[in-house]
Short mmCIF file of C-alpha atoms in Angstrom, two decimals:
data_model
loop_
_atom_site.label_atom_id
_atom_site.label_comp_id
_atom_site.label_asym_id
_atom_site.label_seq_id
_atom_site.Cartn_x
_atom_site.Cartn_y
_atom_site.Cartn_z
CA UNK X 127 -56.72 -6.60 34.35
CA UNK X 128 -55.00 -9.14 36.65
CA UNK X 129 -57.82 -9.72 39.12
CA UNK X 130 -61.30 -11.29 39.15
CA UNK X 131 -64.28 -9.15 38.06
CA UNK X 132 -65.80 -9.42 41.51
CA UNK X 133 -62.94 -7.40 42.99
CA UNK X 134 -63.46 -4.42 40.67
CA UNK X 135 -65.65 -2.42 43.01
CA UNK X 136 -63.28 -2.97 45.93
CA UNK X 137 -60.11 -2.16 44.02
CA UNK X 138 -61.63 0.95 42.42
CA UNK X 139 -62.73 2.26 45.76
CA UNK X 140 -59.27 1.72 47.23
CA UNK X 141 -56.87 2.39 44.33
CA UNK X 142 -58.96 4.58 42.03
CA UNK X 143 -59.35 4.03 38.29
CA UNK X 144 -55.93 5.41 37.54
CA UNK X 145 -54.17 2.75 39.59
CA UNK X 146 -55.70 -0.26 37.88
CA UNK X 147 -52.86 -2.24 36.33
CA UNK X 148 -52.88 -4.62 33.38
CA UNK X 149 -51.72 -8.18 34.01
CA UNK X 150 -48.88 -9.90 32.25
CA UNK X 151 -49.59 -11.84 29.04
CA UNK X 152 -49.56 -15.06 31.04
CA UNK X 153 -51.95 -13.66 33.65
CA UNK X 154 -54.28 -12.35 30.94
CA UNK X 155 -54.27 -15.72 29.18
CA UNK X 156 -55.13 -17.55 32.38
CA UNK X 157 -57.97 -15.14 33.07
CA UNK X 158 -59.41 -15.67 29.57
CA UNK X 159 -59.37 -19.42 30.23
CA UNK X 160 -61.67 -18.81 33.17
CA UNK X 161 -64.27 -17.01 31.03
CA UNK X 162 -67.21 -19.26 30.28
CA UNK X 163 -67.82 -20.57 26.77
CA UNK X 164 -71.22 -18.82 26.47
CA UNK X 165 -69.48 -15.50 27.10
CA UNK X 166 -66.86 -16.26 24.45
CA UNK X 167 -69.65 -17.14 22.02
CA UNK X 168 -71.37 -13.85 22.80
CA UNK X 169 -68.14 -11.96 22.10
CA UNK X 170 -67.77 -13.76 18.76
CA UNK X 171 -71.38 -12.92 17.80
CA UNK X 172 -70.82 -9.24 18.59
CA UNK X 173 -67.57 -9.23 16.58
CA UNK X 174 -69.25 -10.89 13.59
CA UNK X 175 -72.13 -8.40 13.75
CA UNK X 176 -69.69 -5.47 13.75
CA UNK X 177 -67.72 -6.91 10.81
CA UNK X 178 -70.93 -7.47 8.80
CA UNK X 179 -72.08 -3.91 9.58
CA UNK X 180 -68.74 -2.50 8.40
CA UNK X 181 -68.89 -4.64 5.25
CA UNK X 182 -72.33 -3.38 4.28
CA UNK X 183 -71.38 0.19 5.08
CA UNK X 184 -68.38 -0.06 2.75
CA UNK X 185 -70.48 -1.80 0.09
CA UNK X 186 -73.17 0.87 0.28
CA UNK X 187 -70.66 3.68 -0.11
CA UNK X 188 -68.78 1.96 -2.90
CA UNK X 189 -72.06 1.48 -4.73
CA UNK X 190 -72.47 5.21 -4.93
CA UNK X 191 -69.58 5.62 -7.34
CA UNK X 192 -69.95 5.16 -11.07
CA UNK X 193 -72.89 5.96 -13.36
CA UNK X 194 -75.04 2.95 -12.67
CA UNK X 195 -74.27 3.08 -8.96
CA UNK X 196 -74.94 6.69 -8.03
CA UNK X 197 -78.68 6.44 -8.55
CA UNK X 198 -80.88 6.42 -5.46
CA UNK X 199 -83.89 4.93 -7.24
CA UNK X 200 -84.94 1.49 -6.11
CA UNK X 201 -85.21 -0.97 -8.98
CA UNK X 202 -88.72 -2.33 -9.35
CA UNK X 203 -88.75 -6.11 -9.21
CA UNK X 204 -91.04 -6.15 -12.28
CA UNK X 205 -88.67 -4.17 -14.50
CA UNK X 206 -89.10 -5.27 -18.12
CA UNK X 207 -87.19 -4.79 -21.37
CA UNK X 208 -88.65 -5.68 -24.76
CA UNK X 209 -85.98 -6.59 -27.32
CA UNK X 210 -86.51 -5.34 -30.89
CA UNK X 211 -88.88 -7.72 -32.64
CA UNK X 212 -87.35 -9.84 -35.37
CA UNK X 213 -89.01 -9.47 -38.76
CA UNK X 214 -89.38 -12.96 -40.23
CA UNK X 215 -91.49 -11.83 -43.19
CA UNK X 216 -90.17 -12.42 -46.69
CA UNK X 217 -90.54 -8.70 -47.36
CA UNK X 218 -87.81 -6.95 -45.37
CA UNK X 219 -89.65 -3.66 -45.84
CA UNK X 220 -92.09 -4.93 -43.23
CA UNK X 221 -89.55 -3.97 -40.56
CA UNK X 222 -91.64 -0.85 -39.85
CA UNK X 223 -94.49 -3.19 -38.87
CA UNK X 224 -92.30 -5.25 -36.53
CA UNK X 225 -91.03 -2.05 -34.88
CA UNK X 226 -94.59 -0.82 -34.52
CA UNK X 227 -95.74 -4.02 -32.85
CA UNK X 228 -92.81 -3.74 -30.45
CA UNK X 229 -93.73 -0.18 -29.49
CA UNK X 230 -97.41 -1.02 -29.10
CA UNK X 231 -96.54 -3.87 -26.72
CA UNK X 232 -94.30 -1.46 -24.80
CA UNK X 233 -97.15 1.03 -24.54
CA UNK X 234 -99.60 -1.60 -23.32
CA UNK X 235 -97.13 -2.84 -20.70
CA UNK X 236 -96.46 0.75 -19.65
CA UNK X 237 -100.13 1.15 -18.82
CA UNK X 238 -99.66 -1.35 -15.95
CA UNK X 239 -98.50 0.54 -12.86
CA UNK X 240 -96.65 -2.40 -11.32
CA UNK X 241 -94.36 -2.59 -14.34
CA UNK X 242 -91.38 -0.45 -15.20
CA UNK X 243 -90.54 -0.67 -18.88
CA UNK X 244 -87.34 0.33 -20.70
CA UNK X 245 -88.03 2.77 -23.55
CA UNK X 246 -87.81 1.78 -27.18
CA UNK X 247 -84.96 4.21 -27.89
CA UNK X 248 -82.66 2.39 -25.45
CA UNK X 249 -83.73 -1.02 -26.72
CA UNK X 250 -82.74 -0.06 -30.27
CA UNK X 251 -79.12 -0.50 -29.17
CA UNK X 252 -79.81 -4.24 -28.93
CA UNK X 253 -81.35 -4.72 -32.36
CA UNK X 254 -78.55 -6.91 -33.72
CA UNK X 255 -76.89 -7.74 -30.43
CA UNK X 256 -75.15 -11.04 -29.74
CA UNK X 257 -75.09 -10.41 -26.01
CA UNK X 258 -76.58 -13.00 -23.69
CA UNK X 259 -79.80 -12.24 -21.83
CA UNK X 260 -78.12 -11.96 -18.37
CA UNK X 261 -75.61 -9.46 -19.75
CA UNK X 262 -78.36 -7.31 -21.27
CA UNK X 263 -80.26 -7.51 -17.99
CA UNK X 264 -77.24 -6.30 -16.02
CA UNK X 265 -76.68 -3.38 -18.38
CA UNK X 266 -80.32 -2.29 -18.20
CA UNK X 267 -80.90 -3.32 -14.56
CA UNK X 268 -84.04 -5.26 -15.52
CA UNK X 269 -85.60 -8.42 -14.11
CA UNK X 270 -87.42 -9.70 -17.19
CA UNK X 271 -86.83 -9.59 -20.93
CA UNK X 272 -89.33 -10.24 -23.72
CA UNK X 273 -88.09 -11.73 -26.99
CA UNK X 274 -90.37 -11.98 -29.99
CA UNK X 275 -90.63 -12.31 -33.75
CA UNK X 276 -93.32 -11.34 -36.22
CA UNK X 277 -94.23 -12.69 -39.63
CA UNK X 278 -96.83 -11.33 -42.05
CA UNK X 279 -98.27 -13.67 -44.67
CA UNK X 280 -101.29 -12.81 -46.80
CA UNK X 281 -103.89 -11.34 -44.38
CA UNK X 282 -102.51 -12.96 -41.24
CA UNK X 283 -99.90 -12.14 -38.61
CA UNK X 284 -97.91 -14.62 -36.57
CA UNK X 285 -96.16 -13.44 -33.41
CA UNK X 286 -93.98 -15.66 -31.24
CA UNK X 287 -93.35 -14.30 -27.74
CA UNK X 288 -91.04 -15.48 -24.97
CA UNK X 289 -90.89 -14.06 -21.45
CA UNK X 290 -87.50 -14.67 -19.81
CA UNK X 291 -86.45 -14.38 -16.18
CA UNK X 292 -83.31 -12.39 -17.00
CA UNK X 293 -81.51 -13.04 -13.72
CA UNK X 294 -81.83 -16.81 -13.99
CA UNK X 295 -81.83 -16.88 -17.79
CA UNK X 296 -84.89 -19.12 -17.67
CA UNK X 297 -87.97 -19.05 -19.89
CA UNK X 298 -91.11 -18.35 -17.88
CA UNK X 299 -93.61 -18.43 -20.72
CA UNK X 300 -93.68 -18.67 -24.50
CA UNK X 301 -96.50 -18.77 -26.99
CA UNK X 302 -97.19 -18.49 -30.70
CA UNK X 303 -100.12 -16.32 -31.77
CA UNK X 304 -101.73 -16.37 -35.22
CA UNK X 305 -104.34 -13.71 -35.88
CA UNK X 306 -105.96 -11.90 -38.79
CA UNK X 307 -103.97 -8.79 -39.70
CA UNK X 308 -106.96 -6.56 -38.91
CA UNK X 309 -106.98 -7.91 -35.32
CA UNK X 310 -103.41 -6.83 -34.54
CA UNK X 311 -104.52 -4.58 -31.65
CA UNK X 312 -106.36 -7.40 -29.94
CA UNK X 313 -103.23 -9.54 -30.31
CA UNK X 314 -100.94 -6.92 -28.76
CA UNK X 315 -103.40 -6.40 -25.92
CA UNK X 316 -103.59 -10.16 -25.36
CA UNK X 317 -99.80 -10.40 -25.11
CA UNK X 318 -99.63 -7.61 -22.52
CA UNK X 319 -102.36 -9.21 -20.41
CA UNK X 320 -100.65 -12.61 -20.60
CA UNK X 321 -97.35 -11.10 -19.41
CA UNK X 322 -99.22 -9.56 -16.47
CA UNK X 323 -100.75 -12.93 -15.63
CA UNK X 324 -97.40 -14.73 -15.77
CA UNK X 325 -95.87 -12.16 -13.41
CA UNK X 326 -98.78 -12.41 -10.98
CA UNK X 327 -100.12 -8.91 -11.60
CA UNK X 328 -103.84 -8.27 -11.20
CA UNK X 329 -105.01 -5.55 -13.56
CA UNK X 330 -107.21 -2.77 -12.23
CA UNK X 331 -110.37 -1.93 -14.23
CA UNK X 332 -108.66 1.25 -15.48
CA UNK X 333 -105.54 -0.63 -16.58
CA UNK X 334 -107.64 -3.25 -18.33
CA UNK X 335 -109.56 -0.52 -20.13
CA UNK X 336 -106.34 1.16 -21.31
CA UNK X 337 -104.85 -2.12 -22.53
CA UNK X 338 -108.00 -3.10 -24.39
CA UNK X 339 -108.52 0.31 -26.05
CA UNK X 340 -108.23 0.32 -29.85
CA UNK X 341 -106.54 3.44 -31.32
CA UNK X 342 -108.14 3.06 -34.76
CA UNK X 343 -110.41 0.65 -36.60
CA UNK X 344 -108.86 1.64 -39.93
CA UNK X 345 -106.04 -0.82 -40.58
CA UNK X 346 -104.74 1.28 -43.49
CA UNK X 347 -104.50 4.29 -41.20
CA UNK X 348 -102.59 2.15 -38.71
CA UNK X 349 -100.14 1.04 -41.40
CA UNK X 350 -99.46 4.65 -42.38
CA UNK X 351 -99.08 5.55 -38.72
CA UNK X 352 -96.45 2.81 -38.24
CA UNK X 353 -94.50 4.07 -41.24
CA UNK X 354 -94.67 7.56 -39.77
CA UNK X 355 -93.24 6.25 -36.48
CA UNK X 356 -90.47 4.42 -38.33
CA UNK X 357 -89.20 7.63 -39.96
CA UNK X 358 -90.02 10.21 -37.27
CA UNK X 359 -87.92 8.32 -34.71
CA UNK X 360 -84.77 9.18 -36.68
CA UNK X 361 -82.61 12.13 -35.59
CA UNK X 362 -82.65 13.59 -39.07
CA UNK X 363 -84.86 16.44 -40.31
CA UNK X 364 -85.37 14.91 -43.77
CA UNK X 365 -86.54 11.59 -42.35
CA UNK X 366 -88.73 13.35 -39.80
CA UNK X 367 -90.40 15.17 -42.70
CA UNK X 368 -91.15 11.80 -44.33
CA UNK X 369 -92.67 10.63 -41.06
CA UNK X 370 -94.82 13.78 -40.90
CA UNK X 371 -96.28 13.02 -44.34
CA UNK X 372 -97.22 9.49 -43.28
CA UNK X 373 -98.92 10.78 -40.12
CA UNK X 374 -100.90 13.28 -42.18
CA UNK X 375 -102.01 10.49 -44.52
CA UNK X 376 -103.02 8.35 -41.53
CA UNK X 377 -105.19 11.18 -40.20
CA UNK X 378 -106.87 11.55 -43.59
CA UNK X 379 -107.76 7.87 -43.46
CA UNK X 380 -109.09 8.22 -39.91
CA UNK X 381 -109.79 11.79 -38.69
CA UNK X 382 -110.50 10.39 -35.20
CA UNK X 383 -107.06 8.75 -34.82
CA UNK X 384 -105.92 10.57 -31.64
CA UNK X 385 -102.55 8.82 -31.37
CA UNK X 386 -101.63 9.83 -34.93
CA UNK X 387 -102.33 13.49 -34.06
CA UNK X 388 -100.09 13.21 -30.98
CA UNK X 389 -97.22 11.68 -32.97
CA UNK X 390 -97.61 14.25 -35.75
CA UNK X 391 -97.38 17.13 -33.26
CA UNK X 392 -94.35 15.51 -31.63
CA UNK X 393 -92.61 15.09 -34.99
CA UNK X 394 -93.19 18.75 -35.90
CA UNK X 395 -91.82 19.83 -32.51
CA UNK X 396 -88.72 17.63 -32.91
CA UNK X 397 -88.07 18.97 -36.37
CA UNK X 398 -88.03 22.50 -35.01
CA UNK X 399 -85.75 21.55 -32.14
CA UNK X 400 -83.25 20.00 -34.57
CA UNK X 401 -83.46 22.86 -37.07
CA UNK X 402 -84.35 26.54 -37.02
CA UNK X 403 -87.66 27.39 -35.38
CA UNK X 404 -90.64 28.02 -37.66
CA UNK X 405 -93.24 29.70 -35.44
CA UNK X 406 -96.08 29.04 -37.89
CA UNK X 407 -95.10 25.38 -38.00
CA UNK X 408 -95.19 25.23 -34.21
CA UNK X 409 -98.56 26.97 -34.05
CA UNK X 410 -99.82 24.22 -36.33
CA UNK X 411 -98.34 21.63 -33.98
CA UNK X 412 -100.24 23.17 -31.07
CA UNK X 413 -103.56 22.90 -32.93
CA UNK X 414 -102.78 19.28 -33.76
CA UNK X 415 -101.89 18.27 -30.20
CA UNK X 416 -105.00 19.97 -28.82
CA UNK X 417 -107.01 17.94 -31.33
CA UNK X 418 -105.35 14.78 -30.03
CA UNK X 419 -106.22 15.64 -26.42
CA UNK X 420 -109.81 16.49 -27.39
CA UNK X 421 -110.16 13.04 -28.96
CA UNK X 422 -108.41 11.18 -26.14
CA UNK X 423 -107.27 12.90 -22.94
CA UNK X 424 -105.27 9.86 -21.76
CA UNK X 425 -102.33 10.00 -24.20
CA UNK X 426 -99.23 10.83 -22.16
CA UNK X 427 -97.18 11.90 -25.18
CA UNK X 428 -99.80 14.48 -26.19
CA UNK X 429 -99.57 16.18 -22.79
CA UNK X 430 -95.76 16.10 -22.95
CA UNK X 431 -95.83 17.87 -26.32
CA UNK X 432 -98.33 20.46 -25.06
CA UNK X 433 -96.12 21.08 -22.02
CA UNK X 434 -93.05 21.74 -24.19
CA UNK X 435 -95.01 24.08 -26.43
CA UNK X 436 -96.63 25.91 -23.50
CA UNK X 437 -93.25 26.49 -21.88
CA UNK X 438 -90.77 27.02 -24.67
CA UNK X 439 -93.04 28.97 -27.05
CA UNK X 440 -95.77 30.60 -24.98
CA UNK X 441 -93.74 30.90 -21.73
CA UNK X 442 -96.73 29.70 -19.73
CA UNK X 443 -94.68 27.83 -17.14
CA UNK X 444 -97.59 26.94 -14.84
CA UNK X 445 -99.35 25.28 -17.75
CA UNK X 446 -96.13 23.52 -18.75
CA UNK X 447 -95.62 22.06 -15.28
CA UNK X 448 -99.25 20.98 -14.98
CA UNK X 449 -99.09 19.16 -18.34
CA UNK X 450 -95.80 17.44 -17.48
CA UNK X 451 -97.17 16.22 -14.17
CA UNK X 452 -100.28 14.95 -15.95
CA UNK X 453 -98.16 13.19 -18.60
CA UNK X 454 -96.18 11.39 -15.87
CA UNK X 455 -99.32 10.43 -13.93
CA UNK X 456 -100.87 8.97 -17.10
CA UNK X 457 -97.72 6.98 -17.86
CA UNK X 458 -95.00 6.77 -15.19
CA UNK X 459 -92.89 4.93 -17.80
CA UNK X 460 -92.78 7.97 -20.10
CA UNK X 461 -89.02 8.65 -19.95
CA UNK X 462 -89.37 11.72 -22.16
CA UNK X 463 -91.87 13.32 -19.77
CA UNK X 464 -89.50 12.72 -16.82
CA UNK X 465 -86.65 14.17 -18.89
CA UNK X 466 -88.49 17.38 -19.77
CA UNK X 467 -89.75 17.74 -16.23
CA UNK X 468 -86.13 17.50 -15.04
CA UNK X 469 -85.20 20.32 -17.42
CA UNK X 470 -88.16 22.37 -16.17
CA UNK X 471 -87.22 21.89 -12.51
CA UNK X 472 -83.54 22.65 -13.14
CA UNK X 473 -83.67 25.63 -15.49
CA UNK X 474 -87.07 27.19 -14.73
CA UNK X 475 -87.43 26.58 -10.99
CA UNK X 476 -83.77 26.24 -10.08
CA UNK X 477 -84.62 23.16 -8.02
CA UNK X 478 -81.49 21.09 -8.54
CA UNK X 479 -82.43 18.41 -6.00
CA UNK X 480 -85.78 17.50 -7.56
CA UNK X 481 -84.40 17.83 -11.10
CA UNK X 482 -81.76 15.21 -10.25
CA UNK X 483 -84.51 12.80 -9.14
CA UNK X 484 -86.37 13.29 -12.41
CA UNK X 485 -83.34 12.96 -14.70
CA UNK X 486 -82.33 9.79 -12.82
CA UNK X 487 -85.83 8.41 -13.33
CA UNK X 488 -85.64 9.26 -17.05
CA UNK X 489 -82.29 7.45 -17.31
CA UNK X 490 -83.62 4.48 -15.38
CA UNK X 491 -86.30 4.07 -18.06
CA UNK X 492 -84.09 5.13 -20.97
CA UNK X 493 -80.53 4.29 -19.86
CA UNK X 494 -78.98 4.42 -23.33
CA UNK X 495 -80.28 7.86 -24.29
CA UNK X 496 -77.29 9.90 -25.41
CA UNK X 497 -78.99 13.25 -24.97
CA UNK X 498 -80.42 12.46 -21.54
CA UNK X 499 -76.95 11.41 -20.38
CA UNK X 500 -75.53 14.67 -21.64
CA UNK X 501 -78.12 16.79 -19.84
CA UNK X 502 -77.47 14.76 -16.71
CA UNK X 503 -73.77 15.52 -17.13
CA UNK X 504 -74.55 19.23 -17.48
CA UNK X 505 -76.59 19.10 -14.28
CA UNK X 506 -73.65 17.56 -12.40
CA UNK X 507 -71.24 20.05 -13.92
CA UNK X 508 -73.36 23.01 -12.85
CA UNK X 509 -73.37 21.71 -9.27
CA UNK X 510 -69.60 21.18 -9.29
CA UNK X 511 -69.69 17.37 -9.24
CA UNK X 512 -67.01 17.03 -11.90
CA UNK X 513 -66.36 13.32 -11.44
CA UNK X 514 -69.97 12.31 -12.03
CA UNK X 515 -70.18 14.68 -14.98
CA UNK X 516 -67.26 12.84 -16.57
CA UNK X 517 -68.88 9.47 -15.86
CA UNK X 518 -71.99 10.54 -17.76
CA UNK X 519 -70.05 11.76 -20.80
CA UNK X 520 -68.01 8.54 -20.80
CA UNK X 521 -71.23 6.50 -20.99
CA UNK X 522 -72.55 8.79 -23.70
CA UNK X 523 -69.41 8.23 -25.77
CA UNK X 524 -69.90 4.47 -25.47
CA UNK X 525 -73.27 5.02 -27.16
CA UNK X 526 -72.12 7.55 -29.78
CA UNK X 527 -68.44 8.39 -29.90
CA UNK X 528 -68.84 10.61 -32.97
CA UNK X 529 -71.27 13.07 -31.40
CA UNK X 530 -69.44 16.28 -30.45
CA UNK X 531 -71.66 17.23 -27.50
CA UNK X 532 -69.83 15.02 -25.01
CA UNK X 533 -66.42 16.47 -25.94
CA UNK X 534 -67.71 19.99 -25.52
CA UNK X 535 -69.10 19.20 -22.04
CA UNK X 536 -65.75 17.63 -21.10
CA UNK X 537 -64.08 20.81 -22.37
CA UNK X 538 -66.32 22.92 -20.12
CA UNK X 539 -65.67 20.55 -17.23
CA UNK X 540 -61.91 20.99 -17.48
CA UNK X 541 -62.26 24.76 -17.92
CA UNK X 542 -64.27 24.99 -14.68
CA UNK X 543 -61.48 23.12 -12.91
CA UNK X 544 -58.84 25.41 -14.47
CA UNK X 545 -57.29 22.42 -16.25
CA UNK X 546 -56.96 24.32 -19.50
CA UNK X 547 -54.47 22.02 -21.23
CA UNK X 548 -56.82 19.06 -20.85
CA UNK X 549 -59.71 21.22 -21.99
CA UNK X 550 -57.92 21.99 -25.25
CA UNK X 551 -57.14 18.31 -25.77
CA UNK X 552 -60.90 17.58 -25.62
CA UNK X 553 -61.69 20.37 -28.05
CA UNK X 554 -59.08 19.14 -30.53
CA UNK X 555 -60.54 15.63 -30.37
CA UNK X 556 -64.00 16.94 -31.19
CA UNK X 557 -62.76 19.11 -34.03
CA UNK X 558 -60.93 16.22 -35.64
CA UNK X 559 -64.07 14.08 -35.35
CA UNK X 560 -66.14 16.84 -36.93
CA UNK X 561 -64.08 17.67 -39.98
CA UNK X 562 -60.77 15.84 -39.84
CA UNK X 563 -59.30 19.25 -40.60
CA UNK X 564 -55.87 19.39 -38.96
CA UNK X 565 -55.49 23.07 -39.82
CA UNK X 566 -58.43 24.09 -37.65
CA UNK X 567 -57.22 21.85 -34.82
CA UNK X 568 -53.85 23.59 -35.06
CA UNK X 569 -55.59 26.98 -35.11
CA UNK X 570 -57.34 26.13 -31.84
CA UNK X 571 -53.98 25.29 -30.26
CA UNK X 572 -52.44 28.49 -31.63
CA UNK X 573 -55.29 30.64 -30.25
CA UNK X 574 -54.85 28.96 -26.87
CA UNK X 575 -51.11 29.60 -26.74
CA UNK X 576 -51.64 33.23 -27.67
CA UNK X 577 -54.63 34.22 -25.53
CA UNK X 578 -55.58 31.29 -23.31
CA UNK X 579 -59.09 29.82 -23.08
CA UNK X 580 -60.75 33.14 -23.85
CA UNK X 581 -58.74 33.28 -27.05
CA UNK X 582 -60.15 29.87 -28.01
CA UNK X 583 -63.70 31.10 -27.39
CA UNK X 584 -63.03 34.17 -29.53
CA UNK X 585 -61.63 31.99 -32.31
CA UNK X 586 -64.83 29.89 -32.27
CA UNK X 587 -66.97 33.04 -32.34
CA UNK X 588 -65.02 34.45 -35.29
CA UNK X 589 -65.34 31.18 -37.18
CA UNK X 590 -69.12 31.15 -36.80
CA UNK X 591 -69.65 34.81 -37.60
CA UNK X 592 -67.40 34.66 -40.68
CA UNK X 593 -69.31 31.68 -42.05
CA UNK X 594 -72.32 33.92 -42.68
CA UNK X 595 -74.52 30.86 -42.35
CA UNK X 596 -78.15 31.37 -41.35
CA UNK X 597 -77.88 28.11 -39.41
CA UNK X 598 -75.52 29.52 -36.77
CA UNK X 599 -76.92 28.90 -33.30
CA UNK X 600 -77.41 32.42 -31.94
CA UNK X 601 -77.99 31.26 -28.37
CA UNK X 602 -74.70 29.37 -28.51
CA UNK X 603 -72.95 32.53 -29.69
CA UNK X 604 -74.46 34.48 -26.80
CA UNK X 605 -73.01 31.92 -24.36
CA UNK X 606 -69.53 32.32 -25.85
CA UNK X 607 -69.66 36.13 -25.74
CA UNK X 608 -70.78 36.04 -22.12
CA UNK X 609 -67.86 33.77 -21.23
CA UNK X 610 -65.25 36.17 -22.63
CA UNK X 611 -66.95 39.09 -20.85
CA UNK X 612 -68.42 40.81 -23.91
CA UNK X 613 -71.78 41.50 -22.28
CA UNK X 614 -73.12 43.77 -25.01
CA UNK X 615 -72.71 41.18 -27.78
CA UNK X 616 -74.01 38.43 -25.52
CA UNK X 617 -77.19 40.42 -24.83
CA UNK X 618 -77.55 41.33 -28.49
CA UNK X 619 -77.48 37.67 -29.54
CA UNK X 620 -79.91 36.73 -26.76
CA UNK X 621 -82.35 39.37 -27.97
CA UNK X 622 -81.98 38.03 -31.51
CA UNK X 623 -82.59 34.47 -30.33
CA UNK X 624 -85.71 35.58 -28.47
CA UNK X 625 -87.20 36.68 -31.79
CA UNK X 626 -85.81 34.11 -34.24
CA UNK X 627 -85.41 30.92 -32.24
CA UNK X 628 -87.21 31.19 -28.86
CA UNK X 629 -87.35 27.42 -28.45
CA UNK X 630 -83.68 27.60 -27.35
CA UNK X 631 -84.28 30.17 -24.62
CA UNK X 632 -85.92 28.09 -21.90
CA UNK X 633 -82.66 27.39 -20.05
CA UNK X 634 -81.54 31.03 -19.86
CA UNK X 635 -82.35 31.87 -16.23
CA UNK X 636 -80.10 29.23 -14.65
CA UNK X 637 -77.69 28.81 -17.55
CA UNK X 638 -74.26 29.06 -15.83
CA UNK X 639 -72.84 30.82 -18.88
CA UNK X 640 -74.86 33.92 -18.00
CA UNK X 641 -74.02 34.35 -14.31
CA UNK X 642 -72.21 37.59 -15.12
CA UNK X 643 -75.39 39.03 -16.69
CA UNK X 644 -77.74 38.53 -13.74
CA UNK X 645 -77.64 42.23 -12.78
CA UNK X 646 -77.88 43.58 -16.33
CA UNK X 647 -81.20 45.43 -16.99
CA UNK X 648 -81.40 44.08 -20.57
CA UNK X 649 -80.97 40.53 -19.32
CA UNK X 650 -83.66 40.97 -16.65
CA UNK X 651 -85.97 42.43 -19.31
CA UNK X 652 -85.59 39.23 -21.32
CA UNK X 653 -86.46 37.17 -18.24
CA UNK X 654 -89.56 39.28 -17.64
CA UNK X 655 -90.68 38.89 -21.25
CA UNK X 656 -90.40 35.13 -20.80
CA UNK X 657 -92.37 35.25 -17.50
CA UNK X 658 -89.35 33.93 -15.62
CA UNK X 659 -89.24 36.73 -13.03
CA UNK X 660 -86.00 37.86 -11.43
CA UNK X 661 -83.56 36.39 -8.95
CA UNK X 662 -84.62 38.60 -6.03
CA UNK X 663 -88.04 36.91 -5.98
CA UNK X 664 -86.59 33.48 -5.18
#
C-alpha cells in the first residue's frame, strides 16, 4: 500500500480506510523485496493448498457425471470378480459343470462379509473375452479377479485357480487341485477359504460354517441340479422349462436338497414373469420355496423368491419387505435381492431416495444387468433426471442393442421433455429392430404427423387390440390408454390385469403413467384390494 505495515494503525486513525492509497508498481515491488523469505514461503504454501482444494473439488464434481461416476457407493477394497471357468474336458457338454463350479465358488465367496462379489450374470459377458485383466477390472470396478479352468476325467476333477491383483495385473496365488468327483463341494470350499487366506481375511465361525456346508451328498442329484441351473438361467421360457425338469429330477434323487427347491421355485417364478401368469403354477412355487426354507433357513435366494411371491401375488407387503431384508442380511452380495428391494421401496413405499441406494447397490454387484439398468433408468426418468436416464439406456444398449426396452424408455424420456420429433425417431428405431417392417415404421410417422404423440399411442393400442392375441400385455395397454386420457379403458384393462396377470400390478401406485387416475374411485379400489392404501395416508 506504499508504506510499512507498522504505520497502518497510525495512517488509519488519521486518514481513515477510504484514504489509503496504493503505491506505484515500483513502490510495490520494492516493498515485496522487503518481505522475509519465510513469509513468501507461507504465501506459496497457502496458494498451493487453495489450488489443490479447487482441483479436488472439480474432480469430485466431475466424477458425478456418467453412469459409473454417479454412484455414491464406496468400492470395497476386496471386490472380486470370477471369470467364467474354462471347460478343458474332452466332452464339451460338460460346460454345465464348469458353470456350476463357477457359481458355487461365487456363492462361497459371497458368504464372506468382507468380500464384494460380482454376480454370475454380469460375468457371463466375459466368457469369450480377449480383454486384458486391468481393462476388465476397470469396467467392473473390482480389485481382484479369479481365473480358473476345470477338467473332468473318469471319476476325478482337476481345477486350476489363479488369483490376480487386477490393478497391478500381478498373480497373487495359483494352485492346481485334483480331487475325486464326489468331493467337488470340499474342493470349492477349499478354494474359497484359500482366497480368504491370500487376501488376509479371517473367517468368523459362522462364515466358516456356511462355506463348509454341503448342499447334498447325492452327486447325481448335484449333476441334475447343475443342468437345471444351466438352462434356467436363460431368458427363454422353453429353456426355463427344461431347467425346471432337471430341478424336479434332482429333488427326486435327494428330497432334502434345499438349494434345488429354491432354484426350482425361482425358475417357476421367472417363467411366469416372462409369460402369462399361471396362478396354480405360482401356488406350487410357494409350496416349493417354503419347503426349501424349512430345510435350510439360510438360503438368500429362497427368501428373495418368497418376498416376490408375498408381494406380487398375495399383496402382503410387510411380509415381502421382511423377507427381502432377511435375504440381503443373509447374503449382502445378492444383487437380485437388492434389485427387488429397490423396486419395493420405489413403487410400494414411494421412497425414491432409498430405492436409488438399493438399485445402485444392485448395479455395483451386477453392473452388466440389462434389466437392472433399465429399471434404474426408469427411476431417474420418474424423478426428472433425464440425462442420467439416457446414460443408463446407453449402457444397456452396449449390452443388448436389439432389446426394445431401452428404445421405449428413450421414447418416454423425450416425450416428457416435449421433444416429440426425437421421441418418434427412437420409436422408429425400435420398430425396425423388432420386425424390419418399413410399413409399420412409416405408419408410426404418419400417425404422428396427423395426431401428434397421442396419435402414436392410439396407433399402438389399435395394433395390439386388432391382433387378438392372448399374449397382449394388458397392463401395458392400460398405461397407453391412461396417457391419451381414456380413463375408462385404462381402468378396465387394469381391472382385467388384476384378475388375469396380477404379477404385473405391483408398480401401479407410483407408476407415472397413472397420475391422472389418482382421484378415480375405481383406481383407489384397486389399490385397496392390493393393500396399497391411498395417497392421503402418506
